[in-house]
């Protein structure tokens, strides 16, 4: 993780307190929101007429859980290629 990036806990705390995200943070472009205790993509996409799971994707933090999720999805998709794996994950998560 880069030094100017916020940790997941810090980001969660800032969003919960209603504070803005610092300008140097790459996640700021995603306009993150806190919904049901989960950090999700916000912004104009939340106004789209799409299912909730699609218009507010979960933002995954690069950690062990994300690695396990990607490995599990790869195995469940019968080891299809990278493009297939990414497209299936991007329907639910912002990677």
C-alpha positions as YAML, in Angstrom:
chain: A
units: angstrom
residues:
- id: 1
  name: UNK
  ca: [0.00, 0.00, 0.00]
- id: 2
  name: UNK
  ca: [1.23, 3.48, -0.79]
- id: 3
  name: UNK
  ca: [2.01, 5.86, 2.04]
- id: 4
  name: UNK
  ca: [-0.62, 8.39, 1.04]
- id: 5
  name: UNK
  ca: [-3.35, 5.74, 0.78]
- id: 6
  name: UNK
  ca: [-5.72, 5.39, 3.68]
- id: 7
  name: UNK
  ca: [-5.90, 2.13, 5.53]
- id: 8
  name: UNK
  ca: [-9.25, 0.36, 5.34]
- id: 9
  name: UNK
  ca: [-10.02, 1.12, 8.99]
- id: 10
  name: UNK
  ca: [-9.09, 4.79, 8.62]
- id: 11
  name: UNK
  ca: [-11.22, 5.08, 5.48]
- id: 12
  name: UNK
  ca: [-14.14, 3.39, 7.24]
- id: 13
  name: UNK
  ca: [-13.80, 5.76, 10.23]
- id: 14
  name: UNK
  ca: [-13.63, 8.87, 8.01]
- id: 15
  name: UNK
  ca: [-16.70, 7.84, 6.02]
- id: 16
  name: UNK
  ca: [-18.62, 6.99, 9.18]
- id: 17
  name: UNK
  ca: [-17.81, 10.41, 10.62]
- id: 18
  name: UNK
  ca: [-18.97, 12.11, 7.39]
- id: 19
  name: UNK
  ca: [-15.51, 13.46, 6.61]
- id: 20
  name: UNK
  ca: [-14.08, 13.83, 3.11]
- id: 21
  name: UNK
  ca: [-11.21, 11.81, 1.73]
- id: 22
  name: UNK
  ca: [-7.85, 13.48, 1.27]
- id: 23
  name: UNK
  ca: [-6.98, 14.72, -2.23]
- id: 24
  name: UNK
  ca: [-3.94, 12.44, -2.62]
- id: 25
  name: UNK
  ca: [-5.94, 9.24, -2.11]
- id: 26
  name: UNK
  ca: [-6.59, 7.19, -5.26]
- id: 27
  name: UNK
  ca: [-9.91, 5.97, -3.86]
- id: 28
  name: UNK
  ca: [-11.28, 9.50, -3.90]
- id: 29
  name: UNK
  ca: [-12.07, 9.15, -7.62]
- id: 30
  name: UNK
  ca: [-14.50, 6.34, -6.74]
- id: 31
  name: UNK
  ca: [-16.46, 8.62, -4.36]
- id: 32
  name: UNK
  ca: [-16.58, 5.88, -1.71]
- id: 33
  name: UNK
  ca: [-19.62, 5.60, 0.53]
- id: 34
  name: UNK
  ca: [-20.33, 3.54, 3.61]
- id: 35
  name: UNK
  ca: [-23.42, 1.37, 3.22]
- id: 36
  name: UNK
  ca: [-24.37, -1.24, 5.82]
- id: 37
  name: UNK
  ca: [-20.85, -1.05, 7.25]
- id: 38
  name: UNK
  ca: [-19.26, -1.88, 3.88]
- id: 39
  name: UNK
  ca: [-17.19, 0.54, 1.79]
- id: 40
  name: UNK
  ca: [-18.75, 0.80, -1.68]
- id: 41
  name: UNK
  ca: [-18.34, 2.83, -4.88]
- id: 42
  name: UNK
  ca: [-20.49, 5.95, -4.77]
- id: 43
  name: UNK
  ca: [-21.01, 8.88, -7.11]
- id: 44
  name: UNK
  ca: [-23.35, 9.07, -10.10]
- id: 45
  name: UNK
  ca: [-23.43, 5.30, -10.55]
- id: 46
  name: UNK
  ca: [-25.60, 5.05, -7.45]
- id: 47
  name: UNK
  ca: [-28.33, 6.97, -9.32]
- id: 48
  name: UNK
  ca: [-28.48, 4.40, -12.14]
- id: 49
  name: UNK
  ca: [-31.52, 2.16, -12.40]
- id: 50
  name: UNK
  ca: [-29.56, -1.00, -11.60]
- id: 51
  name: UNK
  ca: [-29.70, -3.63, -8.87]
- id: 52
  name: UNK
  ca: [-28.06, -2.49, -5.62]
- id: 53
  name: UNK
  ca: [-25.28, -5.05, -5.93]
- id: 54
  name: UNK
  ca: [-24.39, -3.65, -9.35]
- id: 55
  name: UNK
  ca: [-24.57, 0.09, -8.81]
- id: 56
  name: UNK
  ca: [-22.66, 0.20, -5.52]
- id: 57
  name: UNK
  ca: [-19.83, -2.29, -5.94]
- id: 58
  name: UNK
  ca: [-17.87, -3.33, -2.85]
- id: 59
  name: UNK
  ca: [-14.36, -1.83, -2.79]
- id: 60
  name: UNK
  ca: [-11.91, -4.60, -1.95]
- id: 61
  name: UNK
  ca: [-8.80, -3.80, 0.04]
- id: 62
  name: UNK
  ca: [-5.62, -5.55, -1.17]
- id: 63
  name: UNK
  ca: [-5.29, -8.10, 1.64]
- id: 64
  name: UNK
  ca: [-5.49, -11.84, 2.31]
- id: 65
  name: UNK
  ca: [-9.28, -11.92, 1.98]
- id: 66
  name: UNK
  ca: [-9.11, -10.47, -1.53]
- id: 67
  name: UNK
  ca: [-6.44, -12.98, -2.51]
- id: 68
  name: UNK
  ca: [-8.57, -15.86, -1.21]
- id: 69
  name: UNK
  ca: [-11.63, -14.50, -3.00]
- id: 70
  name: UNK
  ca: [-9.79, -14.31, -6.33]
- id: 71
  name: UNK
  ca: [-8.35, -17.82, -5.91]
- id: 72
  name: UNK
  ca: [-11.75, -19.25, -4.98]
- id: 73
  name: UNK
  ca: [-13.44, -17.58, -7.95]
- id: 74
  name: UNK
  ca: [-10.70, -18.88, -10.25]
- id: 75
  name: UNK
  ca: [-11.25, -22.44, -9.03]
- id: 76
  name: UNK
  ca: [-15.05, -22.16, -9.19]
- id: 77
  name: UNK
  ca: [-14.85, -20.93, -12.79]
- id: 78
  name: UNK
  ca: [-12.91, -24.10, -13.66]
- id: 79
  name: UNK
  ca: [-9.65, -22.19, -14.21]
- id: 80
  name: UNK
  ca: [-10.88, -20.10, -17.14]
- id: 81
  name: UNK
  ca: [-8.64, -17.24, -18.26]
- id: 82
  name: UNK
  ca: [-7.88, -13.95, -16.58]
- id: 83
  name: UNK
  ca: [-10.43, -12.00, -18.63]
- id: 84
  name: UNK
  ca: [-13.26, -14.30, -17.58]
- id: 85
  name: UNK
  ca: [-12.17, -14.20, -13.94]
- id: 86
  name: UNK
  ca: [-11.98, -10.40, -13.86]
- id: 87
  name: UNK
  ca: [-15.30, -9.91, -15.62]
- id: 88
  name: UNK
  ca: [-17.07, -12.23, -13.20]
- id: 89
  name: UNK
  ca: [-15.51, -10.53, -10.15]
- id: 90
  name: UNK
  ca: [-16.20, -7.02, -11.46]
- id: 91
  name: UNK
  ca: [-19.95, -7.70, -11.43]
- id: 92
  name: UNK
  ca: [-19.84, -7.57, -7.62]
- id: 93
  name: UNK
  ca: [-16.56, -6.01, -6.57]
- id: 94
  name: UNK
  ca: [-14.40, -3.02, -7.47]
- id: 95
  name: UNK
  ca: [-10.95, -4.51, -7.93]
...
